[in-house]
Coordinates of N, CA and C in Angstrom, one line a residue:
X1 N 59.2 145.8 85.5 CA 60.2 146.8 85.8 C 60.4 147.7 84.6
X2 N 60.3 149.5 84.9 CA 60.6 150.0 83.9 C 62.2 150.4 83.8
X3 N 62.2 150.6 82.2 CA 63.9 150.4 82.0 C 64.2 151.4 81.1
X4 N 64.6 152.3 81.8 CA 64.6 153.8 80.9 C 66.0 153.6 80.5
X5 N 66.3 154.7 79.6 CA 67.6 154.6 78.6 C 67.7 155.9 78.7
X6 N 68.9 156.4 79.0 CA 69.6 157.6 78.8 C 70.1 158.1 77.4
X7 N 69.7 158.9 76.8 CA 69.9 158.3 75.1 C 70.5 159.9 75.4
X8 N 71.4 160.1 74.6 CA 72.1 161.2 74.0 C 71.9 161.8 72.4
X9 N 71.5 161.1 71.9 CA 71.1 161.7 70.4 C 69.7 160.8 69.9
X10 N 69.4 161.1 68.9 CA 68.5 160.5 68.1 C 68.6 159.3 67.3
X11 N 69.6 158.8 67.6 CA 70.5 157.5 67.1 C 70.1 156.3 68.2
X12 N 70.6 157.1 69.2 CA 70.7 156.6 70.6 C 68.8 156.2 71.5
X13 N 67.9 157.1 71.0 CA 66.7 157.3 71.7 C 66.1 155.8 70.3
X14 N 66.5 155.7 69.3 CA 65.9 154.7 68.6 C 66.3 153.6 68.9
X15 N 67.9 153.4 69.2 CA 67.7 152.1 69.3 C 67.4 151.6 70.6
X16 N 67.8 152.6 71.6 CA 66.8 152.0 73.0 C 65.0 151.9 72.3
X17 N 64.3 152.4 71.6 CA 63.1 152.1 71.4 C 63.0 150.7 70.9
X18 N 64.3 150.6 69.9 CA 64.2 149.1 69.0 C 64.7 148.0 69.6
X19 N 65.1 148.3 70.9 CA 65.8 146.9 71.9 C 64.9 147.0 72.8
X20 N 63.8 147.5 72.9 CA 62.3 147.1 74.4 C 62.7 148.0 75.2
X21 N 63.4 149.5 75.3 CA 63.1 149.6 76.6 C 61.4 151.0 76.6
X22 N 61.3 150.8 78.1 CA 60.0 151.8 78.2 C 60.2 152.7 78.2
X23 N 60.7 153.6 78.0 CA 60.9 155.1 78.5 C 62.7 155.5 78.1
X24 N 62.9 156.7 77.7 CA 63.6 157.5 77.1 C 63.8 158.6 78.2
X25 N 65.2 159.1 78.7 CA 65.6 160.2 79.3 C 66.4 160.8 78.4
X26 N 66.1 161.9 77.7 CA 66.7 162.7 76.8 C 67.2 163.3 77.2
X27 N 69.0 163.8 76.8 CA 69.7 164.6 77.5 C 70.8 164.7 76.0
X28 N 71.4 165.7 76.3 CA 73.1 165.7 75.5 C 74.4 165.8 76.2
X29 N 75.7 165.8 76.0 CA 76.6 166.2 76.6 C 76.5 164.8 77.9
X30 N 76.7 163.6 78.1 CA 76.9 162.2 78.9 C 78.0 162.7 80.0
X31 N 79.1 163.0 78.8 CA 80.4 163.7 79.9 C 80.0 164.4 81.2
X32 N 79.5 165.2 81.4 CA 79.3 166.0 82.3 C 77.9 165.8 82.8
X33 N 77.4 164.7 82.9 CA 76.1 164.0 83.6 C 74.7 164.5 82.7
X34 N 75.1 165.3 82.0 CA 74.0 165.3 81.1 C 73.8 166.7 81.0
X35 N 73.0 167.4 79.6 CA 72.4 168.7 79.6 C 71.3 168.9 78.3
X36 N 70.4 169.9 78.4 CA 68.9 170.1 78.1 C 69.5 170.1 76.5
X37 N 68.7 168.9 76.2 CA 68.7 168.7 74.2 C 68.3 169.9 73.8
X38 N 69.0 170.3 73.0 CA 68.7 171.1 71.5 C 67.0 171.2 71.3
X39 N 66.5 172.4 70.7 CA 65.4 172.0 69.8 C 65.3 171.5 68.8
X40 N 66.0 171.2 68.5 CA 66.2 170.2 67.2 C 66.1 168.8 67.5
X41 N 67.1 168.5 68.6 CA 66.8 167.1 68.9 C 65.2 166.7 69.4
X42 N 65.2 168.0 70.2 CA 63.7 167.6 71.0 C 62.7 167.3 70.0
X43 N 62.7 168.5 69.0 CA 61.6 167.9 67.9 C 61.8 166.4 66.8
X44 N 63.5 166.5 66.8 CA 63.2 165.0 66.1 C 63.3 163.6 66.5
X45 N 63.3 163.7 67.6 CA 63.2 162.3 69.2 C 61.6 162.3 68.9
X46 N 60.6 163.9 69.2 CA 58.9 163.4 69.3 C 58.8 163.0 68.2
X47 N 59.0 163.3 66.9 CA 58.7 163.0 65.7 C 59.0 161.7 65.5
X48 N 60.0 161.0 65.5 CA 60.4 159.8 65.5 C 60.4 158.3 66.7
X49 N 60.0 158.9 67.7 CA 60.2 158.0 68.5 C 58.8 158.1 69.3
X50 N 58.4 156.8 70.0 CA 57.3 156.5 70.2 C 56.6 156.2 71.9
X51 N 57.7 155.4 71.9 CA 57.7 155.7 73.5 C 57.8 156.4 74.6
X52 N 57.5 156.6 75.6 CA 57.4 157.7 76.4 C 59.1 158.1 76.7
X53 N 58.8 159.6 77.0 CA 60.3 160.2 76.7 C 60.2 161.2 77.9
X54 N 61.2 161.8 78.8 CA 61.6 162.4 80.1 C 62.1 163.3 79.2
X55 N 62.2 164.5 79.4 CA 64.0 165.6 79.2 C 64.3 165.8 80.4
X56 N 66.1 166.0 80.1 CA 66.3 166.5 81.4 C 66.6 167.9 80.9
X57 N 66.3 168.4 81.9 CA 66.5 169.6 82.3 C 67.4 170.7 83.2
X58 N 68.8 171.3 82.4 CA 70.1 171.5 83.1 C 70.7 172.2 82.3
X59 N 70.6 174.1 82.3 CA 71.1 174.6 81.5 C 72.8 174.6 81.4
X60 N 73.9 173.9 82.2 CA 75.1 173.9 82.0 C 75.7 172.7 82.9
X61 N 77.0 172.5 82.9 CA 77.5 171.4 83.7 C 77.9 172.4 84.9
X62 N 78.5 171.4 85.8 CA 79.1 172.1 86.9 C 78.1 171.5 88.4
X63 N 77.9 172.6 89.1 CA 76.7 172.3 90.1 C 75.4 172.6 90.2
X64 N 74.4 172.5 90.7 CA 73.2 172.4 90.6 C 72.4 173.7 91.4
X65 N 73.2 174.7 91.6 CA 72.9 175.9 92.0 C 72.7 177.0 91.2
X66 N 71.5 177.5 90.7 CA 71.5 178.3 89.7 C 70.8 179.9 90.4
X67 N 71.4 180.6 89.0 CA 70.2 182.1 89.5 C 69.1 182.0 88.9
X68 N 68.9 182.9 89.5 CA 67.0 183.2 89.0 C 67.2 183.6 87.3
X69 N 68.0 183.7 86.7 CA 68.2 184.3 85.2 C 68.7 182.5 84.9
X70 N 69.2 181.6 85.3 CA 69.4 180.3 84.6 C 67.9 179.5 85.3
X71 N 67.5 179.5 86.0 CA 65.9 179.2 86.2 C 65.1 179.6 85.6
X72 N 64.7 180.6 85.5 CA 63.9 181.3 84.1 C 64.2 180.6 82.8
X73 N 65.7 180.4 82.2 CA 66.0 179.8 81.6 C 65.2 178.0 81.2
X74 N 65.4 177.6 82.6 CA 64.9 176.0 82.5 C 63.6 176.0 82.7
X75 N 62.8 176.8 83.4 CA 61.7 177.4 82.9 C 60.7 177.2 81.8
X76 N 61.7 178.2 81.5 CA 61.4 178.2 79.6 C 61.5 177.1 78.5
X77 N 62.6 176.4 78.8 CA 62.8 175.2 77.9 C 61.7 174.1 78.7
X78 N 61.1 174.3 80.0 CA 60.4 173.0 80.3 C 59.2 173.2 79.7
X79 N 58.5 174.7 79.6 CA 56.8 175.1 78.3 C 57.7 174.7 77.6
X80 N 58.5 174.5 76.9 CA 58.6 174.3 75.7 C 58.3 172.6 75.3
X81 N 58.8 171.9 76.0 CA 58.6 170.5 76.3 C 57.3 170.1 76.9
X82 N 56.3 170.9 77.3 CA 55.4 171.0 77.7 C 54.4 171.4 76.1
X83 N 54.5 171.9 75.6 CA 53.9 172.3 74.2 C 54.4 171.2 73.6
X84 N 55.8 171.1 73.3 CA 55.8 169.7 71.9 C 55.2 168.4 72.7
X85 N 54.8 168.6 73.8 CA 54.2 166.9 74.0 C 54.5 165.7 74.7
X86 N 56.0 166.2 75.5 CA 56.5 164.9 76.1 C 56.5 164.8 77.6
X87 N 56.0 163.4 78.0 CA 56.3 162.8 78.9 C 56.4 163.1 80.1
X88 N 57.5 163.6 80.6 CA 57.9 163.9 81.6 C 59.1 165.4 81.4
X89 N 59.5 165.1 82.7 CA 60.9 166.5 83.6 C 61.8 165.8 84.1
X90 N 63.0 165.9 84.0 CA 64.2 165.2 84.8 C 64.8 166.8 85.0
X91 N 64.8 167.3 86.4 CA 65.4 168.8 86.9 C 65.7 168.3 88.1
X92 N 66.0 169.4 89.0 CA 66.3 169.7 90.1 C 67.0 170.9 90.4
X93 N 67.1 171.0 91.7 CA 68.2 172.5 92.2 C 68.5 172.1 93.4
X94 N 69.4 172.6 94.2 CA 70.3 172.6 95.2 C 71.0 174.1 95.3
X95 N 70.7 174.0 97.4 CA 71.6 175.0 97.7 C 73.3 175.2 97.4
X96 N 74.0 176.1 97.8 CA 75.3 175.7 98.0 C 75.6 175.1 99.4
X97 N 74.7 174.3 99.6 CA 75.3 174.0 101.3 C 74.9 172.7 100.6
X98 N 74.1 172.3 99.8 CA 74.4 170.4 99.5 C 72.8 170.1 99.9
X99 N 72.2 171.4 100.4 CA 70.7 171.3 100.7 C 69.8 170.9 99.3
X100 N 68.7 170.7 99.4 CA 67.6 170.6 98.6 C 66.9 172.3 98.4
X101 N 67.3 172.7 97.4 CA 66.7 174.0 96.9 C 65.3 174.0 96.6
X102 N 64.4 174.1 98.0 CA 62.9 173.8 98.0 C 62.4 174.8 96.9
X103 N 62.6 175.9 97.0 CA 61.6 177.1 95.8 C 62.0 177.3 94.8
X104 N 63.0 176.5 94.7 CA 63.5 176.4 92.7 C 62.9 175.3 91.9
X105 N 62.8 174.1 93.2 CA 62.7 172.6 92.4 C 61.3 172.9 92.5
X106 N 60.6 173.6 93.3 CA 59.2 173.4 93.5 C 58.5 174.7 92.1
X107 N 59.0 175.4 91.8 CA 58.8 175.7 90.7 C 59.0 175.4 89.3
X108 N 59.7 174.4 89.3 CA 60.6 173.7 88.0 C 59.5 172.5 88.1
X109 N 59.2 172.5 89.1 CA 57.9 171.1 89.7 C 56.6 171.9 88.7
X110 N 56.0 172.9 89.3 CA 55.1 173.6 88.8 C 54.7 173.9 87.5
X111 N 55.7 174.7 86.7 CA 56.0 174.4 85.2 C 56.1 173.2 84.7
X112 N 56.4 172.0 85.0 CA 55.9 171.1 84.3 C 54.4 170.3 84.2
X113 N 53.8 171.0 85.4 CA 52.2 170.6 85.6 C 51.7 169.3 85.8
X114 N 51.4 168.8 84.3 CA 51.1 167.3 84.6 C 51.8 166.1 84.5
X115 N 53.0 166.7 83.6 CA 54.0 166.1 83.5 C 54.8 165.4 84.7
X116 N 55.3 164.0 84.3 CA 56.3 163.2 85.0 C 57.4 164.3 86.0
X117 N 57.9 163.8 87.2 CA 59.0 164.8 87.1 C 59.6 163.8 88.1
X118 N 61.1 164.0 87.6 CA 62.3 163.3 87.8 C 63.2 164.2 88.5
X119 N 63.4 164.0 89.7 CA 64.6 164.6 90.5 C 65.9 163.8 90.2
X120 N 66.4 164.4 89.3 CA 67.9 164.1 88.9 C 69.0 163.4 89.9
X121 N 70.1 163.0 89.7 CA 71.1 162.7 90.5 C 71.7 163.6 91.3
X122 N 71.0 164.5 91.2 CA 71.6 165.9 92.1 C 71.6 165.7 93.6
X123 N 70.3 164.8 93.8 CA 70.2 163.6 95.0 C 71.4 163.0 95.7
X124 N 72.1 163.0 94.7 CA 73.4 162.0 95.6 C 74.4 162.7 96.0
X125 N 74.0 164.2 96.0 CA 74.9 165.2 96.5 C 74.4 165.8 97.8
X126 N 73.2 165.6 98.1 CA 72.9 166.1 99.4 C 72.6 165.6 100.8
X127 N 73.0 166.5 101.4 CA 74.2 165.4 102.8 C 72.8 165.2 104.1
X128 N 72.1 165.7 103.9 CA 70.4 165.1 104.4 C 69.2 164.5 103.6
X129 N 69.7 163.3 103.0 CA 68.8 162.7 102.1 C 67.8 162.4 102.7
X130 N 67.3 162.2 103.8 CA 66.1 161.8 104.6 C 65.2 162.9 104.1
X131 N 65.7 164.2 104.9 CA 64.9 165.3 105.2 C 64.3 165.7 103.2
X132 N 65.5 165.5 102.1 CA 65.2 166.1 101.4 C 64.3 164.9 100.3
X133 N 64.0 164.0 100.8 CA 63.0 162.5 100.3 C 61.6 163.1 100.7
X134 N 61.2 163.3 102.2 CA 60.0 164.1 102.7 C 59.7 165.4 101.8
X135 N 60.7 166.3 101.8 CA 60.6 167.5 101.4 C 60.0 167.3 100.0
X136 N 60.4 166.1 98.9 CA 60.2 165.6 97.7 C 59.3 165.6 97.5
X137 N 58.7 164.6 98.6 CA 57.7 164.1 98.8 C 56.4 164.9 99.0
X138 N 56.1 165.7 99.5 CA 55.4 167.3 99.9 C 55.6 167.7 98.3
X139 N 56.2 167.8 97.6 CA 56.1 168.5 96.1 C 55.5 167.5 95.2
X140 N 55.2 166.1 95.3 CA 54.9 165.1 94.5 C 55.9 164.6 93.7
X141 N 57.1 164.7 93.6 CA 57.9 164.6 92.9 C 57.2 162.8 92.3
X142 N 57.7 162.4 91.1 CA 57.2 160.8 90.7 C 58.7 160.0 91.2
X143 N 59.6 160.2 90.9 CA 60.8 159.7 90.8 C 62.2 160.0 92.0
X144 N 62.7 159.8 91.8 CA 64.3 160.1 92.2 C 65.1 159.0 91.4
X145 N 65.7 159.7 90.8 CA 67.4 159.0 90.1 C 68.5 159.4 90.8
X146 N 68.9 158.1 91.4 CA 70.1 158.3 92.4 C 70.6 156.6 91.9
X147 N 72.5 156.6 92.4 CA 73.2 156.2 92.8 C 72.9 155.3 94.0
X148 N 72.3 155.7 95.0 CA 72.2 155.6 96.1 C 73.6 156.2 97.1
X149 N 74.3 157.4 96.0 CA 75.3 158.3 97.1 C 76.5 157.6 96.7
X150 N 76.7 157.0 95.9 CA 78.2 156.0 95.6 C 78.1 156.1 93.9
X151 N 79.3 156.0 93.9 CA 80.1 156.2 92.8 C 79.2 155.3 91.5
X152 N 78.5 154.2 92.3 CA 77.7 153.7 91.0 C 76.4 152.8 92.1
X153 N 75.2 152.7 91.0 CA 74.0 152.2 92.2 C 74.3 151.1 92.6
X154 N 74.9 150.1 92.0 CA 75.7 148.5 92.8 C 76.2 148.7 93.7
X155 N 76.7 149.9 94.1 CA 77.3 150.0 94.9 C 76.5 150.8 96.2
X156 N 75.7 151.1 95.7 CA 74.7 152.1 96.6 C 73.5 151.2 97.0
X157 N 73.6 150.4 96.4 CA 72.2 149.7 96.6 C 71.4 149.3 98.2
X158 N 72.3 149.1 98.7 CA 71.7 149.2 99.8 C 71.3 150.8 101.0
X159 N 71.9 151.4 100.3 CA 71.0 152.7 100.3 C 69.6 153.0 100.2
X160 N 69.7 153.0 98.5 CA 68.6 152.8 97.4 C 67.5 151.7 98.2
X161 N 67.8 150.9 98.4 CA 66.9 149.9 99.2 C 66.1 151.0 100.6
X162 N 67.0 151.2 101.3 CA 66.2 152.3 102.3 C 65.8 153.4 102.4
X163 N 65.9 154.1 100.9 CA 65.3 155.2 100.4 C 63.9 154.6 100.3
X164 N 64.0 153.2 99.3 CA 62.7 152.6 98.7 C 61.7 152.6 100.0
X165 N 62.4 152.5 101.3 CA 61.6 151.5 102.6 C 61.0 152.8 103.2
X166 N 61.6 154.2 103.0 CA 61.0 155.5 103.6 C 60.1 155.9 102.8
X167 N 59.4 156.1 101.5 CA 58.9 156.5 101.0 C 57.3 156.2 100.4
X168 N 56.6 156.3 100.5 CA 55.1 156.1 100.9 C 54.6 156.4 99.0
X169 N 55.2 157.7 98.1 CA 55.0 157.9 96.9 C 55.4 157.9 95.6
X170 N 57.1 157.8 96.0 CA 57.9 158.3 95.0 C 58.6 156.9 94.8
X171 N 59.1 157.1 93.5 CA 59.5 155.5 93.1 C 61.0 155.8 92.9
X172 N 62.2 155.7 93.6 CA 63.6 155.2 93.4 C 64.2 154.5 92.3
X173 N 64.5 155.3 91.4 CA 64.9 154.5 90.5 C 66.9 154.5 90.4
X174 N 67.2 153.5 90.6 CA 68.5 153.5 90.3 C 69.0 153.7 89.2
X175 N 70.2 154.5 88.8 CA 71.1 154.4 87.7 C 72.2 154.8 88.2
X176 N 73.4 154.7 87.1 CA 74.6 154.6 87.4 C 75.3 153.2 87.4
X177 N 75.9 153.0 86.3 CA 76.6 151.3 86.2 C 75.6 150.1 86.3
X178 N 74.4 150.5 86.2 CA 73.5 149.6 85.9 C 73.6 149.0 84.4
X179 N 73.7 147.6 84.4 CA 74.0 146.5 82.8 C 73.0 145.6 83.3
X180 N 73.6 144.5 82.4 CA 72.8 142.9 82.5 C 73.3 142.2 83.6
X181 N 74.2 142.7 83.3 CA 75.0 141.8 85.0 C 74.8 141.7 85.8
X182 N 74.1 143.0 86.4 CA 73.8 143.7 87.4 C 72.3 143.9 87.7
X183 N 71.7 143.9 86.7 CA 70.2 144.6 87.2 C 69.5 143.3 87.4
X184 N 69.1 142.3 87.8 CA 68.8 141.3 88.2 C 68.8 141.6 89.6
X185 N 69.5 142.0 90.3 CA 70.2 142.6 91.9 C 69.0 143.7 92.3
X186 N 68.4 144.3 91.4 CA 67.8 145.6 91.6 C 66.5 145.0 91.4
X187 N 65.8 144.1 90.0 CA 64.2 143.6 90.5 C 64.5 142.7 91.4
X188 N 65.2 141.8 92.1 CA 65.2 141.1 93.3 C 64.9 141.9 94.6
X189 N 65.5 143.1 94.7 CA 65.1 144.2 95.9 C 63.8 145.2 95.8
X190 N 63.3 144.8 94.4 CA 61.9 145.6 94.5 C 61.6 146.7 94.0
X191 N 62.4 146.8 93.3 CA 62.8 148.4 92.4 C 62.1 148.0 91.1
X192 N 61.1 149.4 91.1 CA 60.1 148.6 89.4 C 60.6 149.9 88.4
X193 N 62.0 150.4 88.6 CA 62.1 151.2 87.1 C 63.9 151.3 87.6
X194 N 64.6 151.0 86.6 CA 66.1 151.1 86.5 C 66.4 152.3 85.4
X195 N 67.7 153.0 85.4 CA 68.2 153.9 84.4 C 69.6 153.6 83.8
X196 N 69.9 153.6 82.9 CA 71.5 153.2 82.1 C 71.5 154.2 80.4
X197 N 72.5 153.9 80.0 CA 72.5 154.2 78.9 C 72.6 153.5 77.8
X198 N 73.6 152.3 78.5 CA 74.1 150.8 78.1 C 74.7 152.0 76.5
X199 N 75.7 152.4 76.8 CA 76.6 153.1 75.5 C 78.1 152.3 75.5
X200 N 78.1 153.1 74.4 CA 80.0 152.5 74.1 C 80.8 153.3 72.9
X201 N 81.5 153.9 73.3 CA 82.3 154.5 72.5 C 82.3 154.2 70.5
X202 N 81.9 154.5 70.1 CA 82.2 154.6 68.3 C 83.1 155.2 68.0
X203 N 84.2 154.5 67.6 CA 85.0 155.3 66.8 C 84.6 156.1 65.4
X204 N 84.4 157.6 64.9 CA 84.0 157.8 64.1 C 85.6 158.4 62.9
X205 N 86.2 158.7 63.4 CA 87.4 159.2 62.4 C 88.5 158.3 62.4
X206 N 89.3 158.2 61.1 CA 90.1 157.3 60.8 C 91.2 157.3 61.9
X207 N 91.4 158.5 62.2 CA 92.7 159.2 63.1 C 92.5 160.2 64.2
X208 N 92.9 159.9 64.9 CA 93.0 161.3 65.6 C 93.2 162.6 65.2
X209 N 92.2 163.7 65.4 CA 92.6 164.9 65.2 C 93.8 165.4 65.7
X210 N 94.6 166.5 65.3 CA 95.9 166.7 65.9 C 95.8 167.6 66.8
X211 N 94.6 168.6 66.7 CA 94.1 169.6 67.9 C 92.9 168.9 68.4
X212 N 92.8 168.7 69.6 CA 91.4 168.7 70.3 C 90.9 169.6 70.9
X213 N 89.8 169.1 70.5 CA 88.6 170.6 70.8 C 88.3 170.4 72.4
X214 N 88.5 169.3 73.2 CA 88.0 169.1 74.4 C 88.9 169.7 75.6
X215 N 88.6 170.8 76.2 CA 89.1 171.5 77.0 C 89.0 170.7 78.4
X216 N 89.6 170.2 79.1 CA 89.3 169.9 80.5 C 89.7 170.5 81.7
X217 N 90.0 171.8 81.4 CA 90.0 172.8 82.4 C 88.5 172.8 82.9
X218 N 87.6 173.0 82.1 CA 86.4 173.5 81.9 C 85.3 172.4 82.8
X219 N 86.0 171.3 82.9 CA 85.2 170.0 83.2 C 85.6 170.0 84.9
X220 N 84.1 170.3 85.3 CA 84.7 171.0 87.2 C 82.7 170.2 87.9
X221 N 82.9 169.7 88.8 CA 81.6 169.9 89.8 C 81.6 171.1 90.8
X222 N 83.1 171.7 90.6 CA 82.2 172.7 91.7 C 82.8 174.0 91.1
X223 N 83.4 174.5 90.1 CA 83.2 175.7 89.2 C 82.5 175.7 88.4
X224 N 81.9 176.9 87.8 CA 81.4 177.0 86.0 C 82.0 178.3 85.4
X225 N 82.4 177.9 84.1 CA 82.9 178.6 83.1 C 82.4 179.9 83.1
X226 N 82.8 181.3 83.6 CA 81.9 182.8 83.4 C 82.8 183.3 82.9
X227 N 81.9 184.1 81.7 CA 83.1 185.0 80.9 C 83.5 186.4 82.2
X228 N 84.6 186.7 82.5 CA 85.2 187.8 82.9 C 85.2 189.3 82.1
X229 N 84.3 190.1 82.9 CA 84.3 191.5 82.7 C 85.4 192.3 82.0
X230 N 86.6 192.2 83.1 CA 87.7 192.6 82.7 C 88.9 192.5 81.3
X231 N 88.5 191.0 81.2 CA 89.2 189.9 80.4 C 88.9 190.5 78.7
X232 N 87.5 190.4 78.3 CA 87.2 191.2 77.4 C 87.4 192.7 77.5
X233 N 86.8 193.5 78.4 CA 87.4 195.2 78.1 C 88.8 194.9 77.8
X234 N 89.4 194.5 78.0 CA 91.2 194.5 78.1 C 91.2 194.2 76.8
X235 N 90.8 193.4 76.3 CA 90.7 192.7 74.7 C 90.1 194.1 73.8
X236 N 88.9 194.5 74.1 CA 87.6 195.4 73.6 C 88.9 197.0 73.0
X237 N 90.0 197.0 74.5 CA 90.4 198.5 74.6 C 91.6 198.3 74.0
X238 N 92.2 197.0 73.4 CA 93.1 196.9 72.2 C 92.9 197.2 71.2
X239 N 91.7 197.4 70.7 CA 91.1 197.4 69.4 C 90.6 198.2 68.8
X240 N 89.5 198.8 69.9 CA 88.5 200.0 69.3 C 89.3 201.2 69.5

């Protein structure tokens, strides 16, 4: 069974290397299900770490509906991951109907070439998972990271099991609340790659800051943060 690690920094991608696992999903930002590492991190994860390594690929939080100007975007950062050398793609796209956004993902497919590609958890948002498993399937996708549609894969697992029983190419990999406790439950049903992060909070300051920087307006599945036209001219025509 492979046993990928969701690693958030370069801290994080070593010591899943130094505790056995096979495979690395690089991402930043955990809070909000994940978003596309820095160049910085990207170059010092290849430099330092050995094992096969995924990026995901997700220019903001929110929903998985982008324009063609944030595609281009992910685009771009996947040559770029494609030149330094790694692994695989963890992307996806979706309609705003909860559909599988066939000509986004299949181009986000394309740009990665020979590379791995991981259809994100974006999966456990769409309300015809049959149709969009086939659809996957027709693109080559390697993967799916899913829940199995529930709040965590223990709890989806019997989903995940009949995802496994439809699919002829693609390998289901569970994550979400997957531990030690638990994954024993998942090579019993035949699943040969699990996902976790197995993290835990570090306290790094003696105290609490007295302002916090963490906005939670901002933390939405189904808005994203856009600066307003208006908002600034109004600001711009105070001034100039």
């Amino acid at each position: 069974m492979i046993v990928e690690v969701c690693a958030n920094s370069l801290e994080s991608a070593m010591v899943a290397e130094r505790a056995g696992a096979d495979r690395i999903e690089l991402c930043s930002e955990l809070a909000v299900g994940g978003l596309t590492p820095s160049y910085g991190l990207l170059k010092a994860v290849k430099e330092q770490v050995t094992i096969p390594v995924h990026v995901l690929i997700r220019p903001r939080s929110g929903d998985f509906t982008y324009t063609a100007d944030e595609l281009n975007i992910m685009i771009s950062d996947i040559e770029l991951c494609v030149e330094l050398g790694f692994e695989g793609i963890v992307s996806g796209a979706l309609l705003n109907d909860f559909s599988l956004d066939v000509v986004q993902t299949q181009k986000l497919k394309v740009a990665a070439g020979n590379l791995k590609f991981t259809f994100h958890r974006a999966f456990d948002w769409i309300t015809n998972p049959s149709e969009a498993l086939d659809q996957l399937e027709a693109m080559q996708v390697d993967y799916i990271l899913s829940s199995g549609q529930q709040k965590s894969a223990p709890l989806g697992i019997d989903f995940l099991s009949e995802l496994k029983s439809k699919t002829k190419s693609i390998q289901i990999m569970p994550g979400s609340g997957v531990n030690a406790g638990n994954v024993a439950s998942f090579k019993g049903k035949g699943f040969n790659a699990v996902h976790l992060s197995g993290t835990a909070m570090i306290q790094t300051l003696a105290k609490k800051p007295v302002i916090s920087m963490n906005s939670e307006s901002f933390l939405s599945n189904d808005h994203i943060a856009v600066t307003q036209l208006e908002n600034i001219k109004a600001v711009v025509a105070k001034v100039k």
